[in-house]
XYZ file of C-alpha atoms in Angstrom:
751
model
C 131.569 90.403 44.142
C 128.852 87.859 43.597
C 126.132 88.209 46.192
C 122.714 86.850 47.003
C 120.089 87.578 49.613
C 116.553 86.616 50.558
C 113.512 88.512 51.703
C 114.416 88.710 55.362
C 118.189 88.590 55.476
C 120.016 91.908 55.053
C 122.642 92.587 52.439
C 125.487 93.015 54.886
C 125.176 89.384 55.945
C 126.223 87.938 52.621
C 129.570 86.685 53.894
C 127.769 85.020 56.768
C 125.318 83.246 54.512
C 127.338 82.601 51.393
C 131.052 82.890 52.154
C 132.078 80.895 49.100
C 130.229 83.314 46.827
C 131.809 86.444 48.285
C 134.814 86.257 45.989
C 136.681 88.940 44.107
C 139.878 88.645 42.144
C 142.933 90.850 42.325
C 146.290 89.825 40.931
C 148.990 90.115 43.618
C 151.454 91.475 41.047
C 150.033 94.981 41.126
C 152.854 96.543 39.126
C 151.810 94.438 36.175
C 148.437 93.084 37.107
C 147.890 91.418 33.786
C 151.225 89.645 33.343
C 150.182 86.163 34.305
C 146.680 86.322 32.902
C 145.666 85.028 29.530
C 145.609 87.923 27.077
C 142.078 88.984 26.255
C 140.560 91.335 23.713
C 137.667 92.056 26.082
C 137.933 95.237 28.126
C 137.658 95.373 31.889
C 137.786 98.199 34.407
C 141.107 99.201 35.972
C 142.108 101.798 38.542
C 145.270 103.456 37.251
C 147.717 105.468 39.364
C 149.876 108.014 37.549
C 152.277 110.718 38.588
C 150.587 114.102 39.077
C 151.003 116.745 36.359
C 154.115 118.847 36.833
C 152.242 122.112 37.239
C 149.759 122.729 40.050
C 146.889 122.501 37.591
C 143.137 122.563 38.114
C 140.723 119.707 37.632
C 140.349 120.227 33.884
C 144.105 120.058 33.412
C 144.257 116.920 35.565
C 141.605 115.292 33.426
C 143.478 116.213 30.248
C 146.622 114.709 31.771
C 144.737 111.544 32.590
C 143.234 111.361 29.106
C 146.733 111.605 27.634
C 147.390 108.108 28.972
C 144.507 106.600 27.061
C 145.694 104.425 24.154
C 145.160 105.535 20.587
C 142.633 102.724 20.180
C 140.200 104.948 22.060
C 140.541 107.784 19.586
C 137.560 106.611 17.553
C 135.189 106.421 20.516
C 134.120 108.763 23.278
C 136.560 108.793 26.172
C 133.555 109.381 28.437
C 132.403 105.819 27.773
C 135.716 104.324 28.845
C 137.085 106.869 31.345
C 134.928 106.117 34.400
C 136.373 108.448 37.065
C 139.210 110.942 37.389
C 140.904 111.259 40.802
C 142.912 114.169 42.201
C 142.353 114.006 45.982
C 142.631 110.322 46.918
C 145.603 110.015 44.552
C 146.537 111.063 41.033
C 144.832 108.656 38.676
C 141.669 107.480 36.998
C 139.395 104.503 36.411
C 139.099 103.261 32.846
C 138.003 100.263 30.794
C 140.940 98.659 28.952
C 141.843 95.514 27.103
C 145.009 93.670 28.088
C 146.827 95.083 25.062
C 145.720 98.615 25.918
C 146.946 98.231 29.481
C 150.286 96.969 28.156
C 150.601 100.072 26.022
C 149.581 102.395 28.848
C 152.096 100.858 31.273
C 154.942 101.902 28.956
C 154.049 105.599 29.038
C 156.135 107.982 31.201
C 154.274 108.860 34.392
C 152.437 105.517 34.717
C 152.793 104.123 38.263
C 150.602 101.034 38.590
C 147.161 99.606 37.891
C 144.627 97.573 39.840
C 141.672 95.600 38.490
C 138.491 97.334 39.640
C 137.167 94.770 42.080
C 133.865 94.622 43.932
C 133.615 95.200 47.674
C 131.022 93.812 50.042
C 128.620 95.755 52.196
C 129.666 94.582 55.449
C 118.279 102.488 66.573
C 115.834 102.842 69.401
C 118.017 101.612 72.244
C 121.722 101.652 71.377
C 122.315 105.313 72.379
C 121.003 104.486 75.850
C 123.061 101.272 75.931
C 126.107 103.466 75.234
C 125.175 105.816 78.095
C 123.669 108.610 75.951
C 120.470 110.128 77.370
C 118.479 112.927 75.773
C 118.788 116.319 77.450
C 121.481 115.336 79.925
C 125.187 114.654 80.304
C 127.749 114.259 77.584
C 125.218 113.985 74.735
C 123.854 117.430 75.569
C 127.319 118.933 76.193
C 128.440 117.708 72.778
C 125.453 119.399 71.159
C 124.484 115.971 69.791
C 127.305 116.403 67.248
C 126.360 119.938 66.201
C 128.395 121.310 63.310
C 130.111 118.013 62.437
C 129.684 116.453 58.997
C 129.620 112.668 58.694
C 130.198 111.339 55.190
C 128.997 107.813 54.424
C 129.926 105.689 51.412
C 127.043 103.277 50.981
C 123.920 102.400 48.968
C 122.415 105.891 49.215
C 119.510 106.720 51.511
C 115.758 107.291 51.522
C 115.709 111.070 51.973
C 112.018 111.351 52.939
C 112.436 109.233 56.078
C 111.685 111.165 59.305
C 115.144 110.239 60.617
C 116.451 112.787 58.121
C 114.171 115.643 59.223
C 116.173 118.696 60.290
C 114.176 119.959 63.261
C 116.666 121.280 65.804
C 119.619 120.863 63.423
C 121.735 123.939 62.731
C 122.702 125.014 59.188
C 125.859 123.345 57.834
C 129.239 125.030 58.392
C 130.229 127.633 55.799
C 133.254 125.496 54.878
C 130.920 122.856 53.381
C 131.413 122.637 49.609
C 129.138 119.711 48.820
C 125.891 119.482 46.894
C 122.698 117.549 47.538
C 120.835 115.772 44.746
C 118.297 113.847 46.817
C 114.509 114.070 46.786
C 114.719 116.168 49.937
C 117.722 118.140 51.207
C 117.849 120.182 54.398
C 120.107 121.000 57.340
C 120.323 117.293 58.229
C 120.917 115.820 54.764
C 123.343 118.343 53.255
C 125.076 116.112 50.734
C 123.736 113.449 48.377
C 125.597 112.225 45.313
C 125.620 109.075 43.238
C 129.028 108.006 41.943
C 127.534 105.254 39.822
C 127.248 106.124 36.175
C 123.675 106.386 34.946
C 122.227 105.946 38.433
C 119.945 108.371 40.256
C 120.346 109.025 43.959
C 118.136 106.913 46.213
C 118.373 103.659 48.189
C 116.936 100.518 46.665
C 118.810 98.306 49.155
C 118.097 99.901 52.562
C 121.634 99.423 53.850
C 122.677 103.088 53.495
C 119.454 104.370 55.054
C 120.117 102.112 58.051
C 123.786 103.065 58.526
C 123.295 106.813 58.059
C 120.379 106.960 60.506
C 122.458 104.956 63.002
C 125.286 107.464 62.777
C 123.303 110.704 62.745
C 119.557 110.145 62.393
C 117.300 112.678 64.098
C 114.914 111.792 66.948
C 111.832 109.857 65.819
C 109.216 108.957 68.436
C 107.165 105.779 68.305
C 109.678 103.877 66.192
C 109.399 100.095 66.072
C 110.046 97.168 63.778
C 107.506 97.451 60.928
C 105.256 99.396 63.295
C 104.467 96.172 65.140
C 105.638 97.332 68.566
C 108.810 95.224 68.684
C 111.682 97.431 69.846
C 109.325 100.380 70.279
C 110.797 103.637 71.498
C 112.351 106.881 70.302
C 114.870 106.221 67.531
C 117.956 108.411 67.218
C 121.411 108.209 65.745
C 124.495 108.486 67.915
C 125.077 112.073 66.722
C 121.540 113.349 65.951
C 122.732 116.959 65.697
C 125.355 116.178 63.047
C 124.990 116.645 59.305
C 124.952 113.802 56.775
C 126.678 113.606 53.412
C 125.778 110.403 51.576
C 127.873 109.191 48.660
C 126.150 106.406 46.784
C 128.844 103.953 45.691
C 126.895 100.679 45.785
C 124.000 99.470 43.628
C 122.477 96.078 42.870
C 124.291 94.729 45.932
C 127.655 95.606 44.387
C 130.220 98.218 45.420
C 132.771 98.765 42.671
C 136.097 99.915 43.999
C 136.336 102.676 41.392
C 133.028 104.132 42.648
C 134.172 103.896 46.276
C 137.321 105.835 45.378
C 135.181 108.409 43.571
C 133.104 108.730 46.746
C 136.244 109.263 48.814
C 137.380 111.866 46.280
C 134.122 113.828 46.534
C 133.917 113.578 50.326
C 137.426 114.990 50.729
C 136.650 117.867 48.363
C 133.315 118.589 50.062
C 134.855 118.862 53.529
C 133.461 116.042 55.661
C 134.867 115.571 59.178
C 134.283 111.831 59.598
C 134.026 109.131 56.931
C 132.045 105.949 57.599
C 132.634 102.919 55.343
C 130.486 99.876 56.114
C 132.150 97.819 53.403
C 135.344 95.883 52.861
C 137.308 93.644 50.560
C 140.400 91.473 50.463
C 141.833 90.568 53.864
C 145.319 89.880 52.531
C 146.066 92.769 50.167
C 149.180 94.786 50.932
C 148.362 98.414 51.670
C 150.007 99.600 48.448
C 147.850 97.081 46.561
C 144.666 98.298 48.267
C 143.197 101.430 46.631
C 140.830 101.944 49.586
C 143.727 102.050 52.068
C 145.512 104.453 49.721
C 142.481 106.698 49.309
C 141.718 106.664 53.034
C 145.285 107.770 53.768
C 144.653 110.916 51.733
C 141.526 111.563 53.804
C 143.374 111.070 57.097
C 146.186 113.362 55.925
C 143.544 116.095 55.553
C 142.246 115.589 59.101
C 139.328 113.274 58.303
C 138.850 110.260 60.569
C 137.997 107.153 58.507
C 135.921 104.501 60.318
C 135.610 101.073 58.667
C 133.887 97.742 59.237
C 136.039 94.848 60.437
C 134.145 92.410 58.198
C 131.586 89.642 58.614
C 133.837 86.606 58.130
C 134.135 85.535 61.774
C 134.709 83.652 63.896
C 137.700 82.563 61.803
C 140.949 83.986 63.167
C 142.775 86.329 60.829
C 139.595 87.210 58.907
C 139.804 90.940 59.679
C 139.597 93.466 56.829
C 140.386 97.207 56.686
C 143.593 96.663 58.640
C 145.643 99.807 57.928
C 146.695 101.585 61.140
C 145.318 104.902 59.854
C 141.823 103.353 59.798
C 139.575 102.888 62.843
C 138.390 99.287 62.450
C 135.153 98.290 64.185
C 133.989 94.845 65.352
C 130.389 94.023 66.261
C 128.833 93.268 69.647
C 125.366 92.638 71.069
C 123.235 95.028 73.134
C 121.182 94.364 76.271
C 117.899 94.114 74.373
C 115.984 90.957 73.464
C 112.904 90.499 71.297
C 111.841 88.013 73.871
C 109.995 84.779 73.186
C 110.429 81.204 74.287
C 108.883 77.886 75.233
C 107.298 76.372 78.304
C 108.100 72.663 78.339
C 105.836 69.989 79.755
C 108.432 69.191 82.432
C 108.121 72.727 83.834
C 111.295 74.077 82.298
C 111.342 77.327 80.306
C 113.577 78.065 77.345
C 114.281 81.716 76.512
C 114.609 82.775 72.903
C 113.708 85.556 70.490
C 111.093 86.227 67.832
C 111.104 89.221 65.540
C 107.367 89.015 64.816
C 105.160 88.420 67.844
C 101.465 87.861 68.482
C 99.695 90.207 70.863
C 98.005 87.283 72.533
C 98.546 83.583 72.237
C 96.825 80.611 73.746
C 98.950 78.699 76.234
C 97.888 75.453 74.585
C 100.659 72.881 74.463
C 101.688 70.937 71.386
C 103.958 67.927 70.842
C 107.578 68.700 69.975
C 108.965 66.990 66.885
C 112.643 66.650 66.026
C 114.045 64.548 63.204
C 117.776 64.254 62.534
C 116.910 63.490 58.929
C 114.844 66.709 58.758
C 117.268 68.679 60.938
C 117.091 71.729 58.641
C 113.266 71.742 58.506
C 113.108 70.109 55.081
C 109.718 68.537 55.909
C 107.062 67.750 53.365
C 103.590 69.131 53.968
C 102.131 65.660 54.497
C 104.810 64.264 56.816
C 102.844 64.245 60.082
C 103.601 67.808 61.158
C 100.051 69.039 61.758
C 99.575 70.422 65.262
C 103.244 69.931 66.202
C 106.044 72.328 67.102
C 109.032 71.450 64.923
C 112.574 71.738 66.284
C 115.116 72.556 63.555
C 118.620 73.953 63.149
C 118.661 77.423 61.631
C 120.617 77.847 58.418
C 119.747 81.472 57.505
C 119.027 80.286 53.967
C 116.286 81.313 51.562
C 115.372 77.669 51.055
C 114.789 77.116 54.761
C 112.736 80.271 55.038
C 110.487 79.101 52.206
C 110.154 75.679 53.834
C 109.121 77.221 57.137
C 106.447 79.392 55.548
C 105.125 76.319 53.744
C 105.061 73.913 56.696
C 103.457 76.446 59.058
C 100.868 77.104 56.389
C 100.345 73.338 56.143
C 99.321 73.058 59.788
C 102.447 72.953 61.952
C 101.765 74.643 65.303
C 105.130 76.405 65.221
C 108.849 76.123 64.597
C 111.738 76.483 67.005
C 115.027 77.238 65.249
C 118.171 76.611 67.264
C 121.499 78.204 66.371
C 124.168 76.121 64.715
C 127.331 75.315 66.662
C 129.237 78.255 65.185
C 126.542 80.790 66.159
C 126.383 79.507 69.728
C 124.573 81.894 72.056
C 124.480 84.840 69.597
C 121.098 84.800 67.877
C 120.749 86.875 64.729
C 117.008 87.410 64.518
C 115.131 86.891 61.258
C 111.561 87.655 60.298
C 109.718 84.378 59.633
C 106.244 84.697 61.137
C 104.611 84.699 64.550
C 104.957 80.945 64.946
C 108.787 80.880 64.847
C 111.053 81.242 67.886
C 114.876 81.286 67.715
C 117.008 79.872 70.546
C 120.698 79.280 71.270
C 122.647 76.211 70.207
C 122.843 75.051 73.827
C 119.073 75.275 74.232
C 118.724 73.445 70.942
C 120.549 70.503 72.515
C 118.112 70.640 75.449
C 115.119 70.609 73.113
C 116.490 67.735 71.013
C 116.988 65.634 74.130
C 113.546 66.566 75.466
C 111.828 65.804 72.152
C 113.441 62.342 72.137
C 112.330 61.607 75.699
C 108.974 60.363 76.878
C 108.599 62.774 79.802
C 105.322 64.678 79.685
C 104.898 63.392 76.114
C 107.437 66.061 75.077
C 104.849 68.824 75.028
C 105.588 72.558 74.796
C 103.872 75.913 74.290
C 105.210 79.060 72.615
C 105.304 82.304 74.594
C 105.946 85.918 73.531
C 107.196 88.674 75.826
C 107.706 91.559 73.351
C 110.900 93.535 74.055
C 113.062 93.116 77.148
C 115.885 95.431 78.224
C 118.717 94.822 80.637
C 119.427 91.363 79.182
C 122.692 89.932 80.494
C 125.475 89.420 79.637
C 126.017 92.263 77.184
C 127.900 92.918 75.075
C 128.667 89.536 73.514
C 130.786 89.245 70.364
C 128.633 87.449 67.742
C 129.975 84.739 65.482
C 130.045 86.792 62.274
C 132.292 89.620 63.502
C 135.687 89.202 61.833
C 138.617 88.421 64.082
C 142.241 89.455 64.185
C 145.122 89.176 64.055
C 145.923 91.144 60.954
C 147.960 89.152 58.458
C 149.084 92.374 56.761
C 149.740 94.809 59.616
C 151.901 92.638 61.878
C 152.478 94.388 65.180
C 149.210 96.391 64.979
C 146.249 95.119 67.003
C 143.103 94.803 64.893
C 140.155 95.175 65.267
C 140.450 98.462 67.148
C 137.119 98.649 68.976
C 133.826 96.845 69.624
C 130.409 98.507 69.089
C 126.749 97.455 68.791
C 126.154 95.431 65.624
C 123.766 92.586 66.467
C 120.015 93.054 65.855
C 120.138 96.817 65.382
C 116.924 98.749 64.667
C 117.276 101.794 62.409
C 115.624 103.576 59.487
C 114.669 101.737 56.289
C 112.992 102.691 52.990
C 109.294 101.843 52.576
C 110.014 98.704 50.585
C 113.117 96.854 49.366
C 113.912 93.311 48.306
C 115.464 92.689 51.722
C 112.903 94.274 54.027
C 110.393 97.067 54.481
C 110.307 100.209 56.571
C 109.954 102.531 58.189
C 112.379 100.721 60.528
C 114.212 97.441 60.101
C 116.391 95.212 62.275
C 119.614 93.857 60.768
C 123.053 92.754 61.942
C 126.705 93.062 60.970
C 129.861 95.071 61.404
C 128.130 97.397 58.923
C 125.875 98.354 61.829
C 128.726 98.660 64.353
C 130.696 101.060 62.153
C 128.244 104.011 62.138
C 127.905 103.770 65.918
C 131.604 104.603 66.204
C 131.371 107.197 63.416
C 128.679 108.898 65.487
C 130.827 108.757 68.624
C 133.710 110.285 66.659
C 131.398 113.116 65.572
C 130.441 113.818 69.181
C 134.123 113.995 70.147
C 134.918 116.180 67.133
C 132.148 118.567 68.166
C 133.782 119.079 71.566
C 137.394 118.914 70.321
C 137.357 120.284 66.745
C 141.158 120.611 66.648
C 141.913 116.971 67.515
C 143.598 114.859 64.859
C 142.071 111.586 63.587
C 144.686 109.655 65.580
C 143.863 111.575 68.771
C 140.147 110.804 68.391
C 140.929 107.152 67.740
C 143.201 107.023 70.795
C 140.491 108.569 72.971
C 137.981 105.942 71.837
C 140.361 103.014 72.364
C 141.960 103.952 75.694
C 138.629 104.657 77.427
C 136.763 101.580 76.204
C 135.036 99.076 78.489
C 136.598 95.659 79.077
C 133.790 94.270 81.239
C 130.197 93.422 80.385
C 126.923 94.259 82.121
C 127.545 91.614 84.809
C 130.940 93.074 85.718
C 132.708 90.073 84.199
C 134.785 89.768 81.055
C 133.203 90.380 77.659
C 132.258 86.992 76.165
C 132.212 85.599 72.640
C 129.388 83.704 70.917
C 130.297 80.516 72.816
C 130.254 82.424 76.134
C 134.009 82.035 76.440
C 136.101 85.017 77.478
C 136.586 87.164 74.398
C 140.154 88.124 73.533
C 141.673 91.241 72.030
C 141.441 89.730 68.540
C 137.655 89.618 69.079
C 137.108 92.992 70.747
C 140.143 95.141 70.049
C 140.793 97.504 72.950
C 137.263 96.979 74.300
C 133.688 98.223 73.891
C 133.210 101.874 72.975
C 132.234 104.225 75.823
C 131.295 107.640 74.347
C 131.205 109.653 77.568
C 134.671 108.611 78.704
C 136.074 108.951 75.169
C 135.262 112.662 75.166
C 137.553 113.185 78.166
C 140.404 110.651 77.901
C 143.081 112.544 79.867
C 145.912 111.454 77.558
C 146.070 110.596 73.865
C 148.555 108.735 71.678
C 148.827 111.013 68.647
C 150.188 110.218 65.188
C 151.024 112.462 62.245
C 151.270 111.811 58.518
C 155.048 111.724 58.944
C 154.743 108.965 61.566
C 152.598 106.863 59.252
C 155.015 107.574 56.373
C 157.908 106.229 58.456
C 155.888 103.103 59.167
C 155.131 102.672 55.456
C 158.856 103.031 54.690
C 159.634 100.240 57.149
C 156.852 98.022 55.823
C 156.911 98.687 52.071
C 159.909 100.865 51.224
C 160.113 103.709 48.732
C 157.690 102.191 46.242
C 155.005 101.783 48.910
C 155.563 105.319 50.168
C 155.302 106.771 46.657
C 152.048 104.887 46.086
C 150.297 105.704 49.370
C 151.612 109.113 50.466
C 150.921 112.059 48.174
C 153.808 114.214 49.349
C 156.862 114.383 47.112
C 158.913 115.964 49.915
C 158.626 112.775 51.969
C 161.099 110.082 50.980
C 162.338 107.073 52.903
C 165.868 108.482 52.733
C 164.677 111.481 54.769
C 162.431 109.572 57.167
C 163.257 107.329 60.118
C 161.818 103.873 59.506
C 159.163 103.222 62.156
C 158.759 99.533 63.026
C 155.139 98.525 63.604
C 155.738 97.884 67.297
C 157.248 101.368 67.666
C 154.392 103.188 65.943
C 152.756 105.436 68.543
C 149.588 103.346 68.499
C 147.312 103.241 71.575
C 147.726 99.451 71.777
C 150.956 97.458 72.106
C 151.731 94.236 70.218
C 155.137 92.591 70.598
C 156.779 89.245 70.025
C 156.759 86.963 73.078
C 160.424 86.311 73.846
C 162.390 85.586 76.996
C 164.659 88.520 76.189
C 163.052 91.830 77.211
C 161.480 93.568 74.213
C 161.279 97.354 74.609
C 158.956 99.771 72.845
C 158.427 103.482 73.314
C 155.231 105.484 73.384
C 154.491 109.210 73.661
C 151.325 110.584 75.258
C 149.880 114.088 75.042
C 148.057 115.659 77.965
C 144.532 116.723 76.918
C 143.221 116.941 80.476
C 143.867 119.412 83.315
C 147.125 121.362 82.990
C 148.568 120.010 86.226
C 148.054 116.263 86.082
C 150.030 113.343 87.432
C 149.582 109.801 86.135
C 150.902 106.622 87.720
C 151.341 103.413 85.783
C 149.305 100.300 86.562
C 150.135 97.002 84.849
C 147.878 93.962 84.641
C 149.615 90.907 83.227
C 149.493 87.114 83.580
C 152.335 85.325 85.338
C 153.854 84.337 82.023
C 154.372 87.997 81.107
C 156.750 90.466 82.735
C 156.058 94.122 81.941
C 158.215 96.993 83.164
C 157.456 100.660 82.468
C 159.871 103.580 82.806
C 159.226 106.083 84.187
C 156.409 104.882 86.406
C 155.002 108.388 86.891
C 154.202 111.087 84.343
C 153.783 114.633 85.699
C 152.326 117.286 83.371
C 152.317 121.045 83.959
C 150.306 122.170 80.939
C 147.725 120.988 78.459
C 149.295 119.779 75.219
C 152.522 118.711 76.932
C 154.027 115.435 75.701
C 155.802 112.726 77.694
C 157.616 109.629 76.409
C 157.910 106.339 78.286
C 159.296 102.885 77.525
C 157.636 99.507 77.987
C 159.762 96.378 78.355
C 157.991 93.055 77.816
C 159.348 89.538 78.293
C 157.585 86.205 78.480
C 158.330 82.871 80.079
C 156.547 79.606 80.581
C 154.315 79.837 77.509
C 152.895 76.414 76.709
C 150.598 76.044 73.706
C 149.371 79.631 73.773
C 149.810 81.585 70.560
C 149.482 84.880 72.403
C 149.004 86.266 75.910
C 147.271 89.466 76.929
C 147.862 92.116 79.536
C 147.364 95.847 79.842
C 149.059 99.087 80.801
C 147.050 101.917 82.352
C 148.020 105.456 83.245
C 145.908 106.447 86.247
C 145.259 109.937 87.626
C 142.660 111.242 90.055
C 140.186 111.619 87.206
C 141.308 109.378 84.341
C 142.290 105.814 83.485
C 144.080 105.573 80.130
C 144.278 101.883 79.248
C 146.250 100.153 76.487
C 146.098 96.405 75.798
C 149.424 94.571 75.594
C 149.588 91.531 73.319
C 152.629 89.244 73.324
C 152.534 86.947 70.297
C 154.315 83.609 70.413
C 156.984 83.161 67.706
C 155.062 79.990 66.816
C 152.179 82.158 65.607
C 152.056 83.156 61.956
C 151.421 86.784 62.913
C 154.218 87.319 65.427
C 155.920 90.706 64.916
C 159.562 90.778 63.949
C 161.386 90.610 67.291
C 164.142 92.932 66.027
C 162.665 96.379 65.395
């Protein structure tokens, strides 16, 4: 995937900055990916799926089997130069460089299943643990042992092993079941696995992205952490699961993540024995699951009890922009936290405008300067001699390298400062950037105020810049920022995506000493890449307390206990300060403490997912995704998406009652009674039977039915409600989404 960045904008934001450049090609005809392309003698990389060898052979035999598919044209050259990876865990297959003619020949060999072009995927803290209710030495964090004994595997850009976030003080030795190896500059009880899956590449982190995500998930406690040591965001940094172990699989380099390397990382992580996989990357939002090698590989991980947590993508706020949509994945959207790197302006008319500045002066004169706004120079494309000396310029932020260079130049040429207001799409969600101490960023709404004030004659349109360092308790929080990809899924109709919301805006975490996109020891960046490891860390905490829970049970616990209100007690808002919907937030904002004790869970097995795949894709899809020859669609009941035992409910909005069934498992006190509570708008009628669930033992299962009908829908494409099972101790909440048949993503009303 083509990608570009500048000195202050992190890699994960590439879709935000350059959406037209974030392109990768995959032919939709995956059974013959080259059919409609012009034949070429040049080789390209393919991921090839083949049937497994007939005998239960070891890795060497698998590799020999894979090499048997290579065309005779490779006989005169080393297979090592063309055979990139050999896979046995994620599926049976390999990655190889082939010409079109060679792929044609390979496709005719017995045992060949299908091939995919090897495409490129995109890479999608001192306060966030406290924001999530985690406090050192007390409560759930302490009871969970800070994630003790759990191994989080991350597929990313590597990490800077010498960072203090990866010290192992207080961290126990890894479990004896761990089979991985560590090839980093420093390995210990914290960093127990480090491998590069990129040919010819040594382990490290030239980008910073992997150092940031891994320290967010499981970094150790580091006192006195702040942005570039400048005091902004100062505090004690820690990951969400600081007692957990880290296995880093380097699958990205030079801002590129080749799919074949990602699959190789999945392969190694499964073999090594990780408990949770964290993938802050994503690709095509419209690929069918059997055309998506990552969905296929992740299914193998889930079938072995590994929870796979993925980024929702950074292509928001466009509806239907979600990626990583498979129901066996836990898909994470991004939200803000209640922290601000506070700065602003005092206007000559007495009004104050609040904003943020990543770099702040310790002291600043309160001297006022004239405000200057020019529609012609709206993006700060001023010349050095255009009358800017001594003035504060008001400009619209573009997050571009060109604008950043312009700002450095015009401040150096004598401008008193620059105020950047968000564009209309960004709204109230400010993604901070490091310009210099004379730049303040404000919301789009406050930009309108400043434009009007600059054009007026009141008080000669004077203003002064102010800096307040770091403020906590900022309200409202969380807010869903503009970049977080939105549902609905265009592939998984009937499955609500994203699943959950977590901190992803302006997140401070570990960083290498120096990279092309920032310097350490700590950096502040934004994206669903940052939200993902927060949830991976929460999953590790839950796994530490409940080691026998399945991936689906952990996901259910996280979703059904999530928060649906913000810090003011009102609804969670989006970047325009409108009420955020389920396609923005999923089930709600993650709440780690409640997730560890959910009361009930909606569990799912490999067989359940296989039945869903049979309904969605048939025998060919099942054979591609599920590595179990004993499972065939003829032997499995087809599970319609709306009937999958998912912890959220999505149905078609029809006047005829639409009934789905769900089964819950008691994971709370043995003797527990739950009563149903339904919240729904007037246009939605929801009936649940039975209305009470009485359990007599832990692990007991109960099935109930939910009947949904709608009436009086006007122009709405969907309506939202919820179903909660309430006991003395627990509230187990599931969103209900009724999609209008007019919507492109309405589920089939006839399951």
